[in-house]
Short mmCIF file of N, CA and C in Angstrom, two decimals:
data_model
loop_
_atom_site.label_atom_id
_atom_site.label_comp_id
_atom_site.label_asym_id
_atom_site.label_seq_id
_atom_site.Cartn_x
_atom_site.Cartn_y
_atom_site.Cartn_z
N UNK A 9 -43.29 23.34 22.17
CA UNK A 9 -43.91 24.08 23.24
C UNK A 9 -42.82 24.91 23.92
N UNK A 10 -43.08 26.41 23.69
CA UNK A 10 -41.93 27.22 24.53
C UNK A 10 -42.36 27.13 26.10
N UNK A 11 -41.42 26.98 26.76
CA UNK A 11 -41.33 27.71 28.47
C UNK A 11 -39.82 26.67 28.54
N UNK A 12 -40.87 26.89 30.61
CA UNK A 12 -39.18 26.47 30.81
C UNK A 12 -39.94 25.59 31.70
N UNK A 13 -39.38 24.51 32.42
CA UNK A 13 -40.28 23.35 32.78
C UNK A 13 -39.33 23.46 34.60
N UNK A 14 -40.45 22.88 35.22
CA UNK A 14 -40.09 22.59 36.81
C UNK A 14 -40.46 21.82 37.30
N UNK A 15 -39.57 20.71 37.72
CA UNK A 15 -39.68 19.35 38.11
C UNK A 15 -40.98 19.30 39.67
N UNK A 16 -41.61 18.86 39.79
CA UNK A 16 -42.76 18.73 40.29
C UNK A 16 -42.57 16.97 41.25
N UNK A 17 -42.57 16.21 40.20
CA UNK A 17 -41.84 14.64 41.13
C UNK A 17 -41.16 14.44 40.38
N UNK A 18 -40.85 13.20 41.06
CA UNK A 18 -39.75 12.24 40.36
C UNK A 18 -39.70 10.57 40.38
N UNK A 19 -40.40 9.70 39.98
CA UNK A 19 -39.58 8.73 40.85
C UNK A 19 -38.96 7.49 39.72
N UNK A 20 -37.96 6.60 40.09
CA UNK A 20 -36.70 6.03 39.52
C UNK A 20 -37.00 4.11 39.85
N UNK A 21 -37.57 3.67 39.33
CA UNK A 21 -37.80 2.26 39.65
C UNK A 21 -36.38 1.38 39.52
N UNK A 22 -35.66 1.20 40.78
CA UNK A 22 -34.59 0.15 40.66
C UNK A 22 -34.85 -1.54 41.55
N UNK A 23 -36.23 -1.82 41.17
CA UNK A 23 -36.68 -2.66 42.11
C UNK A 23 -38.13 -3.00 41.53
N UNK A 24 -38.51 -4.14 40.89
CA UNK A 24 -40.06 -4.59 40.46
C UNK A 24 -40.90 -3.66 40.82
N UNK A 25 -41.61 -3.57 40.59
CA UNK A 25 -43.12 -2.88 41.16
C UNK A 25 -44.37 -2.57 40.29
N UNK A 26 -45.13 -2.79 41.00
CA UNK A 26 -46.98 -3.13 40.52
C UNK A 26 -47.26 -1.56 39.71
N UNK A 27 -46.55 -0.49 39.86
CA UNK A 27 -47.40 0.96 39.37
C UNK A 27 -46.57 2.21 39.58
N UNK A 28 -46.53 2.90 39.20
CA UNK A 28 -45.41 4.21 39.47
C UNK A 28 -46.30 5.53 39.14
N UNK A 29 -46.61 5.76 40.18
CA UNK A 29 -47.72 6.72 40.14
C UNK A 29 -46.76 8.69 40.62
N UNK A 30 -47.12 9.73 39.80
CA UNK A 30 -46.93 10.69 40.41
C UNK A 30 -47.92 11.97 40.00
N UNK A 31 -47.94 12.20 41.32
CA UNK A 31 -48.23 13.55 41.70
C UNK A 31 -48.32 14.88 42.00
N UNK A 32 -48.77 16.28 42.04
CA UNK A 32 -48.26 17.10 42.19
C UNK A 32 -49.11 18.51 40.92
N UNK A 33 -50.08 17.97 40.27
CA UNK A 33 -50.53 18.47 39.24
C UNK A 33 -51.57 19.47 40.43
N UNK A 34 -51.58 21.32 40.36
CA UNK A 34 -52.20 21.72 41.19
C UNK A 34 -52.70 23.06 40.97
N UNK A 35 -52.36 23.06 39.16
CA UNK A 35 -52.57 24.65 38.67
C UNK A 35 -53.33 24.51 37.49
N UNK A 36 -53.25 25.49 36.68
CA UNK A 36 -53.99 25.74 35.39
C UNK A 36 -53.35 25.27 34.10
N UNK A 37 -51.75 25.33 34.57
CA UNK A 37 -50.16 25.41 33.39
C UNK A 37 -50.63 23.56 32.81
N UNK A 38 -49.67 23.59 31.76
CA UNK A 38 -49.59 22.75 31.03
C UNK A 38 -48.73 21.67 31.36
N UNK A 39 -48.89 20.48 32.09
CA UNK A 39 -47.58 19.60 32.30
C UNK A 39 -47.09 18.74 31.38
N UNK A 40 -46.17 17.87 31.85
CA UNK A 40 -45.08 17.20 30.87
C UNK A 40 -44.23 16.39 31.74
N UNK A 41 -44.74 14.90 31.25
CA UNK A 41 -44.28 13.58 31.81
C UNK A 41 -42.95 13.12 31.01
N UNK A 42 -42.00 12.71 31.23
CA UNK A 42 -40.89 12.39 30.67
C UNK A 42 -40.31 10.87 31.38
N UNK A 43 -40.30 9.85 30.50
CA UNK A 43 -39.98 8.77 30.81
C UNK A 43 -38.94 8.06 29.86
N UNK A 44 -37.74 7.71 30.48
CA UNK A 44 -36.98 6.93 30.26
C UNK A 44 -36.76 5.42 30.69
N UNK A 45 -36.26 4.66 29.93
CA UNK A 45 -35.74 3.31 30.13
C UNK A 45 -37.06 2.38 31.12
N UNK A 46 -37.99 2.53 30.14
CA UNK A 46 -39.25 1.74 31.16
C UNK A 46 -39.22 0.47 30.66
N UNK A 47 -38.97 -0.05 31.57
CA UNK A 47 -39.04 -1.84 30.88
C UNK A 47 -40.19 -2.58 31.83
N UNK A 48 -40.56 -4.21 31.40
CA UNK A 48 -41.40 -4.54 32.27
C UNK A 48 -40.29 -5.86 32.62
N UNK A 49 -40.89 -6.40 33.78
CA UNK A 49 -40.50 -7.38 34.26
C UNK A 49 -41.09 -8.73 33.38
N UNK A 50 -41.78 -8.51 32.46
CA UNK A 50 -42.09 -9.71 31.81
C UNK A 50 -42.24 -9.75 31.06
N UNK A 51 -41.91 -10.41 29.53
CA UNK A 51 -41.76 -10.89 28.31
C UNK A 51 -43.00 -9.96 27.94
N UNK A 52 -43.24 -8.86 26.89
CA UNK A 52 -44.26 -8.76 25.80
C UNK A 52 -45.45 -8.08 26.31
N UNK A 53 -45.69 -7.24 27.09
CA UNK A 53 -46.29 -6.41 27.49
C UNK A 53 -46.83 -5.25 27.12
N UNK A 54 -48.11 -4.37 27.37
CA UNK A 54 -48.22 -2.99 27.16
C UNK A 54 -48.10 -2.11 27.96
N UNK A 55 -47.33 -1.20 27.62
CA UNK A 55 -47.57 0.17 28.69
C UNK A 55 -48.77 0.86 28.80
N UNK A 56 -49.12 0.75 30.17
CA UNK A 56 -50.44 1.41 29.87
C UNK A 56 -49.80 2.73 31.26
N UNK A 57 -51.60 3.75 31.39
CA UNK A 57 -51.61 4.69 32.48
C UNK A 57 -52.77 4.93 32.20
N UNK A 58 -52.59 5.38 34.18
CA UNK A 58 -54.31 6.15 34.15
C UNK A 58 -53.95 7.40 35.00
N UNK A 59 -55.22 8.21 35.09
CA UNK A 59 -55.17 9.44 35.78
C UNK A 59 -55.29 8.99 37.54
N UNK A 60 -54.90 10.08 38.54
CA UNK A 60 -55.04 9.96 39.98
C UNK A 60 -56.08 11.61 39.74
N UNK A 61 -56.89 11.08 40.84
CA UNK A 61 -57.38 12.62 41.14
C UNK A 61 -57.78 12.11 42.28
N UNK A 62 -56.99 13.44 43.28
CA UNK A 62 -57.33 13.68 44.98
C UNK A 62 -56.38 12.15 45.01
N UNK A 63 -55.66 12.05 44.60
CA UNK A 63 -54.48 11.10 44.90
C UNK A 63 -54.89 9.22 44.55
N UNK A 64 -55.89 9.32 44.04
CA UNK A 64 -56.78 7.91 43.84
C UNK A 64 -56.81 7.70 42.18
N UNK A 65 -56.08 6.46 42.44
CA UNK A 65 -56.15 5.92 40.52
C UNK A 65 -57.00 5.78 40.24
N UNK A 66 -57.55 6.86 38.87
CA UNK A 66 -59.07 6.20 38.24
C UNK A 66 -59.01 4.85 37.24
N UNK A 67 -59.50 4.15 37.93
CA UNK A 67 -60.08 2.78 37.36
C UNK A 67 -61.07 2.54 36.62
N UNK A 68 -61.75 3.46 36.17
CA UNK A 68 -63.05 3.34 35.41
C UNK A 68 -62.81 3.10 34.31
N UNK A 69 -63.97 2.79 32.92
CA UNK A 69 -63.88 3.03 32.04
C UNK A 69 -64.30 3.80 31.00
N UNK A 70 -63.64 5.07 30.91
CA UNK A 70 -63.84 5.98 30.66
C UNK A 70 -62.51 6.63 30.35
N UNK A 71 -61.63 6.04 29.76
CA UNK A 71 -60.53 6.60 28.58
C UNK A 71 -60.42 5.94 27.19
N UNK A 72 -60.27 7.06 26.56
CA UNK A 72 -60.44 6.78 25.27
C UNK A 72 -58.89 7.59 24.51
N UNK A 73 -58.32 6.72 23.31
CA UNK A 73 -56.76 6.61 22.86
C UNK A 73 -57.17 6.72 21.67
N UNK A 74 -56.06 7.03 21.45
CA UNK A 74 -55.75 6.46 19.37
C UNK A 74 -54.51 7.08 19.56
N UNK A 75 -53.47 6.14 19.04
CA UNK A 75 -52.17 6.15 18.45
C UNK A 75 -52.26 6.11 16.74
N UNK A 76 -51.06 6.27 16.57
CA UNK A 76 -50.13 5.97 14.91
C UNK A 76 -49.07 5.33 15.78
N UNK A 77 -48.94 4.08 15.04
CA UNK A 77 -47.32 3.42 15.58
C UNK A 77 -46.62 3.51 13.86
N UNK A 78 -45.34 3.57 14.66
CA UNK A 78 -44.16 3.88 13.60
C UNK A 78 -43.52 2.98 13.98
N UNK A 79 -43.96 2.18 12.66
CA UNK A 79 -42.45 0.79 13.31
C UNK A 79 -41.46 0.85 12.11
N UNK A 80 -40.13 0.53 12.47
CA UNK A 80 -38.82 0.44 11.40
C UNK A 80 -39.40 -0.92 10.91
N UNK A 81 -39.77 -1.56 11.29
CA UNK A 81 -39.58 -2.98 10.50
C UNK A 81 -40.94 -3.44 9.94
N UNK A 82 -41.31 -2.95 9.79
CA UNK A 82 -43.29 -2.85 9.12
C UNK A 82 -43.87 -1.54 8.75
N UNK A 83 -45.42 -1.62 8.53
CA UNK A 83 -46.13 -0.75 8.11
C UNK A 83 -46.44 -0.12 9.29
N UNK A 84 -47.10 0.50 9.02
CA UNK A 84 -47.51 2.05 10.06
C UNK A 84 -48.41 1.29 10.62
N UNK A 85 -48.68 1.46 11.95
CA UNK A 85 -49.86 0.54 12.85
C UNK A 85 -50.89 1.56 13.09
N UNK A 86 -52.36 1.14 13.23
CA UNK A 86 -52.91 2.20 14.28
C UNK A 86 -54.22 1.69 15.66
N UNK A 87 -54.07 2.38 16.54
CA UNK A 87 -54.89 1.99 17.28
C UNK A 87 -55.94 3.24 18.16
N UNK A 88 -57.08 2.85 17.84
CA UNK A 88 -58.19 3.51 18.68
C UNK A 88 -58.91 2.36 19.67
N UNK A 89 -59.12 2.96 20.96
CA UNK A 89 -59.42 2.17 21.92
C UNK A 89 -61.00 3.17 23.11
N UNK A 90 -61.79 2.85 22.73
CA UNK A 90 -62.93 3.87 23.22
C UNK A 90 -63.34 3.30 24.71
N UNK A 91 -63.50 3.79 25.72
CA UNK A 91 -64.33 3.54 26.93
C UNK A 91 -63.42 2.24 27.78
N UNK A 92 -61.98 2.34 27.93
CA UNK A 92 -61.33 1.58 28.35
C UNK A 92 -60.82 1.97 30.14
N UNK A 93 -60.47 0.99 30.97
CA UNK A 93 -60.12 1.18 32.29
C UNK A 93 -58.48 2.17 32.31
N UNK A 94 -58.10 2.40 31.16
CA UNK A 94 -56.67 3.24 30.87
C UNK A 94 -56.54 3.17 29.83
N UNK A 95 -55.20 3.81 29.23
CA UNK A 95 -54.61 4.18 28.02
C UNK A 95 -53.24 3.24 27.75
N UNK A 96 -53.16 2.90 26.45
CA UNK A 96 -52.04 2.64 26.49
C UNK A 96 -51.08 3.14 25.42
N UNK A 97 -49.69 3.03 25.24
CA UNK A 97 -48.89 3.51 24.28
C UNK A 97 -47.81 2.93 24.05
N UNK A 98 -47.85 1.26 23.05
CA UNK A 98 -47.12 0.54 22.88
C UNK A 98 -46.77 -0.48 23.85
N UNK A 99 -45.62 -1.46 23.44
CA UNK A 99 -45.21 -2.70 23.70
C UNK A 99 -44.03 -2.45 24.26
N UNK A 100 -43.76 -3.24 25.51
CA UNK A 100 -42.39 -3.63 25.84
C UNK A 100 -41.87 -4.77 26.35
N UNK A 101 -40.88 -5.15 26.61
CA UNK A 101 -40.50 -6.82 27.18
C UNK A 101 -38.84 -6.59 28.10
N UNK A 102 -38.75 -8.00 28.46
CA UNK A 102 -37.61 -8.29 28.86
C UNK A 102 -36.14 -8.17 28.00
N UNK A 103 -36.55 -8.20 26.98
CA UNK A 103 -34.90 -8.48 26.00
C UNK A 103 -34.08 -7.13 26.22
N UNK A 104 -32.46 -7.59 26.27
CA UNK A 104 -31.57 -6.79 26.27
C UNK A 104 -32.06 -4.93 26.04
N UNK A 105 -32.51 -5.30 24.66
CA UNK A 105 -32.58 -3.72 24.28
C UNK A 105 -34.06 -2.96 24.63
N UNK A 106 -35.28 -3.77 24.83
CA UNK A 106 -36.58 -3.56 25.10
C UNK A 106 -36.72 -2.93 26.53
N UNK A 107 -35.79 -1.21 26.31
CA UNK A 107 -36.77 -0.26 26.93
C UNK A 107 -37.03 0.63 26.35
N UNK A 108 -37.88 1.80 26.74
CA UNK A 108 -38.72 2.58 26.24
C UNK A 108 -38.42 4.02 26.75
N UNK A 109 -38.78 5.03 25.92
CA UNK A 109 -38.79 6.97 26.79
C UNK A 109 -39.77 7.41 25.62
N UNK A 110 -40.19 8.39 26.35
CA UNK A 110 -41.40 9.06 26.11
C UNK A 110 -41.71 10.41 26.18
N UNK A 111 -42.67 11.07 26.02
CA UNK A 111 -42.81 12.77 26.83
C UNK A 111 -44.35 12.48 26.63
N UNK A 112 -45.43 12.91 27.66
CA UNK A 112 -46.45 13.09 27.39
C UNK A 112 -47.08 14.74 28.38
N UNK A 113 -47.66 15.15 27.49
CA UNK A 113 -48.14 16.56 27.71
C UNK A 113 -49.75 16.63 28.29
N UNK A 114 -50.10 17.13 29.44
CA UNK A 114 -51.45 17.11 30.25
C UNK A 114 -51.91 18.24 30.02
N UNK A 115 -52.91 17.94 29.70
CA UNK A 115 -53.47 19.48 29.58
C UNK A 115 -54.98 19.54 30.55
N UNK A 116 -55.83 20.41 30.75
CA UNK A 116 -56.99 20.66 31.86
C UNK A 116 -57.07 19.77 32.57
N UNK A 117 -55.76 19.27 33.46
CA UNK A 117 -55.85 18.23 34.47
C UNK A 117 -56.46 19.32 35.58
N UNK A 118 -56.32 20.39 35.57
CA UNK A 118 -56.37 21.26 37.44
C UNK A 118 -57.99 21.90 37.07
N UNK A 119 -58.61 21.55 35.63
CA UNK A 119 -60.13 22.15 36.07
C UNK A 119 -61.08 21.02 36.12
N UNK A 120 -61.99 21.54 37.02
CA UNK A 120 -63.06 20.59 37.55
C UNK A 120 -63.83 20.49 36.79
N UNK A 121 -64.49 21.31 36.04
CA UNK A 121 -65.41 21.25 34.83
C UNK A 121 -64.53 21.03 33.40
N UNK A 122 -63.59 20.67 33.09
CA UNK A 122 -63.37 20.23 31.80
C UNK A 122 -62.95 18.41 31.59
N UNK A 123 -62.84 17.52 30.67
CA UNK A 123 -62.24 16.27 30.66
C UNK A 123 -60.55 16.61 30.74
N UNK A 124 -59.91 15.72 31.75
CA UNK A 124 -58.31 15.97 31.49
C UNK A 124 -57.72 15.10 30.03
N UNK A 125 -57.18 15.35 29.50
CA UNK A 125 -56.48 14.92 28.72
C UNK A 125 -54.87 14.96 28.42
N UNK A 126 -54.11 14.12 27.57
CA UNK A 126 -53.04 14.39 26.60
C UNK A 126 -52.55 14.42 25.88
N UNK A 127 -51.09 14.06 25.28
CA UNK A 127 -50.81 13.79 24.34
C UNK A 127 -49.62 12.86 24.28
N UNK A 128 -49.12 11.73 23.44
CA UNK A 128 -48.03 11.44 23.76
C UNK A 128 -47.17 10.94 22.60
N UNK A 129 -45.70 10.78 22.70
CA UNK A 129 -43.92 10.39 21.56
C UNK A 129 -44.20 9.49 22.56
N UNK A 130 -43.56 8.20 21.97
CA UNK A 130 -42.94 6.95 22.54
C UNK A 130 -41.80 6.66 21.71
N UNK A 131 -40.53 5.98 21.82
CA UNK A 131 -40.05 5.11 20.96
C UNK A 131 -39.51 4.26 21.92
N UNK A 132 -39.22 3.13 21.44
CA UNK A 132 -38.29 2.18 21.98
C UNK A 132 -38.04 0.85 21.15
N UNK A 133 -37.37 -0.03 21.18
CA UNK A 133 -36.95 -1.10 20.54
C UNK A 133 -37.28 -2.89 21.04
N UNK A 134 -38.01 -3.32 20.39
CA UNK A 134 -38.65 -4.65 20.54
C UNK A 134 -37.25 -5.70 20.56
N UNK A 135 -37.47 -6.65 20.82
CA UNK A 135 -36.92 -8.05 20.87
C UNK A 135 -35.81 -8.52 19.80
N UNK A 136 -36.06 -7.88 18.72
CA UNK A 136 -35.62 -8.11 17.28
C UNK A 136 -34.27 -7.85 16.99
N UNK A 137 -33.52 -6.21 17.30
CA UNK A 137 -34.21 -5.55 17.81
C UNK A 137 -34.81 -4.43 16.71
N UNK A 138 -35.86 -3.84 16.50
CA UNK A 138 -36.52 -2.72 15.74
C UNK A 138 -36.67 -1.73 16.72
N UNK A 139 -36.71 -0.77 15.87
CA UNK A 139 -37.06 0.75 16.43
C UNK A 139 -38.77 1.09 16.45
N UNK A 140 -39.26 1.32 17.33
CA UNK A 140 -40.59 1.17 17.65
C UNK A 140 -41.59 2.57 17.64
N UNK A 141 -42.20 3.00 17.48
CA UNK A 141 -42.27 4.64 18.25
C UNK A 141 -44.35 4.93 17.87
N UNK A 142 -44.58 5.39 18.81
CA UNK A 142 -46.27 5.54 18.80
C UNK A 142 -46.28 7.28 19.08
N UNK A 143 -46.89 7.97 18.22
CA UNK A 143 -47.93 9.04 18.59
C UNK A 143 -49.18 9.34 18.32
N UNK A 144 -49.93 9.90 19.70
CA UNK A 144 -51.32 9.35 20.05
C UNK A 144 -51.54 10.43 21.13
N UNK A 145 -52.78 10.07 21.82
CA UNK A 145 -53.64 11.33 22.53
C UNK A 145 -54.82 10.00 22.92
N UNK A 146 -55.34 10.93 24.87
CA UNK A 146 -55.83 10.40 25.12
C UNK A 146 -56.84 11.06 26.06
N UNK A 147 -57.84 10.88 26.19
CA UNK A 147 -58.56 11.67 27.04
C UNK A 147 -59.75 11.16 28.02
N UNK A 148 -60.00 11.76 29.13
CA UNK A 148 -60.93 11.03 30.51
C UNK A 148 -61.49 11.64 30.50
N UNK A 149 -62.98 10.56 30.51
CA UNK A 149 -64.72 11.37 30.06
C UNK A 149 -65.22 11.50 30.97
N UNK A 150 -63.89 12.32 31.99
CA UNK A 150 -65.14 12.53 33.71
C UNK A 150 -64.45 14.16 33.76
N UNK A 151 -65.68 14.75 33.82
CA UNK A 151 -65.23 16.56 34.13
C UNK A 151 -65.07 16.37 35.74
N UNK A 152 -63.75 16.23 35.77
CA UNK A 152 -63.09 16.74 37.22
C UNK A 152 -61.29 16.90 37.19
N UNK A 153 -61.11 17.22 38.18
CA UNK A 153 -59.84 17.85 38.35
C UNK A 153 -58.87 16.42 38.81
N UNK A 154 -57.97 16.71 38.08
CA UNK A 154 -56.98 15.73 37.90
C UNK A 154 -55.28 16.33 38.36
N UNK A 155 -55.10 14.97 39.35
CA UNK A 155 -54.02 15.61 39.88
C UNK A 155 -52.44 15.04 40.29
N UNK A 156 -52.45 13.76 38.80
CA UNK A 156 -51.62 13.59 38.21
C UNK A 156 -51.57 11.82 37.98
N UNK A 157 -50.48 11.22 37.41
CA UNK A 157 -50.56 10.07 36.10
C UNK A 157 -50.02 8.98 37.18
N UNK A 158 -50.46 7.55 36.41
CA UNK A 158 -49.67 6.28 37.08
C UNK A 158 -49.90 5.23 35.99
N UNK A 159 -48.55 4.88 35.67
CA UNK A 159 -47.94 3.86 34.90
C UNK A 159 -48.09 2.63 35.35
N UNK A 160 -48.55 1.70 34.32
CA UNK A 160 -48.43 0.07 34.96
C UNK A 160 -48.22 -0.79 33.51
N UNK A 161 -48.20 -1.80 33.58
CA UNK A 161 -48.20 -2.68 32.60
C UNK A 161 -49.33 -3.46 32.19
N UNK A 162 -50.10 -3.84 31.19
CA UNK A 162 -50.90 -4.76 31.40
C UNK A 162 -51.19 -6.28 32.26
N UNK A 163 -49.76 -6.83 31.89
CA UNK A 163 -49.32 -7.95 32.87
C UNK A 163 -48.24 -7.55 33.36
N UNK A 164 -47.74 -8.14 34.69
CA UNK A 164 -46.47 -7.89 35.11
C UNK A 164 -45.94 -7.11 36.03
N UNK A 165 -44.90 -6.86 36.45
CA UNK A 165 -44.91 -5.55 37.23
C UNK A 165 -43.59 -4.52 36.37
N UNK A 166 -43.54 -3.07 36.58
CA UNK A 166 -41.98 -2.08 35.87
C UNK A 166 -41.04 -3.13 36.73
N UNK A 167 -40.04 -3.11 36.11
CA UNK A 167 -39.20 -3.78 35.99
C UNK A 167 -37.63 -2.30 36.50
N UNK A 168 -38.45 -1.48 35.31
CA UNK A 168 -37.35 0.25 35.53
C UNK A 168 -37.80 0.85 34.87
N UNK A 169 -37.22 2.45 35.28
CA UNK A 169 -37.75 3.48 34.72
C UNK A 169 -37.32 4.31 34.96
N UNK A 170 -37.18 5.58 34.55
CA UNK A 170 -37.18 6.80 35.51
C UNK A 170 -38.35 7.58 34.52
N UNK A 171 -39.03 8.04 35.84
CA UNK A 171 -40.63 9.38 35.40
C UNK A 171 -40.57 9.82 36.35
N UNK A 172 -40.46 10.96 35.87
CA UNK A 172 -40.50 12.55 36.17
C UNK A 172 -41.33 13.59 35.26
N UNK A 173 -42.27 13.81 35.94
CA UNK A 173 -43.42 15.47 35.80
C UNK A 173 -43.01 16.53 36.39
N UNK A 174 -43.01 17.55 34.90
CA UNK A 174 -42.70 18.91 35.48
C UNK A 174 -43.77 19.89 35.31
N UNK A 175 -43.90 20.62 35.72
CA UNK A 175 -44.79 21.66 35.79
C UNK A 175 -44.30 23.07 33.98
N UNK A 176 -44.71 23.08 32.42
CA UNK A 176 -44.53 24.14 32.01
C UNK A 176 -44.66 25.47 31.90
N UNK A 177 -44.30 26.12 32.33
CA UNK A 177 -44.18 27.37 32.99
C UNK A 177 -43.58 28.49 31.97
#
């Protein structure tokens, strides 16, 4: 994707926490989530996210996924997940090397009449340690305007991270 990208938030988890939500999605342009070193605070977990619109996490169920996982140490994985409370994109844990970075790309988050959607790269390294990596796409079956992402874990709380959304321009 050509442009040039403009940081929009930021935020840097050096301290547990339940969700890492950001904001700032307020145009037509194409954004782009970038996450490094996301770990969870507890053994064996999924990364999941959902959309905020008007600043409120949607909780419904009404996202729908499918990955390809690329694992070094096995066969190719895959997962479709229809009419779920969020999305997710792979496994992470406590061990030494088990964190994670990512990029995921938003697209018709700022129109009211379309579903927001994205797309997303993962890699990171399991317990073992193996090289891990999921690409996948995900999309929310409510036509409204979306106005930006929040990360959580299935169990547990981030542990760390840094995510940051920029605006492509």
């Amino acid at each position: 994707m050509a442009g040039s990208l403009v940081q929009v938030a930021t935020n840097t988890v050096t301290s547990a926490v339940a969700s890492v939500t950001l904001t700032g999605i307020d145009s037509d342009d194409v954004y782009m989530v970038a996450f490094q070193n996301f770990a969870g605070a507890t053994d064996t977990v999924v990364r999941r996210a959902r959309l905020t619109k008007g600043g409120t996490i949607q909780t419904d169920a009404n996202y729908d996924s499918a990955f390809k996982g690329l694992y070094a140490d096995t066969t190719f994985g895959n997962s479709a997940t229809p009419n779920q409370t969020d999305f997710s994109f792979g496994w992470s844990g406590t061990g030494t090397y088990e964190k994670d970075a990512g990029l995921i790309y938003l697209y018709n988050f700022n129109n009211a009449s379309e579903y927001s959607f994205g797309t997303f790269t993962t890699v990171g390294r399991n317990f073992s340690p193996n090289t891990r990596g999921e690409v996948g796409g995900f999309l929310h079956t409510v036509a409204s305007a979306s106005d930006g992402i929040s990360f959580h874990l299935h169990s547990g709380n981030v542990a760390s991270g840094t995510f940051t959304l920029y605006k492509v321009v």
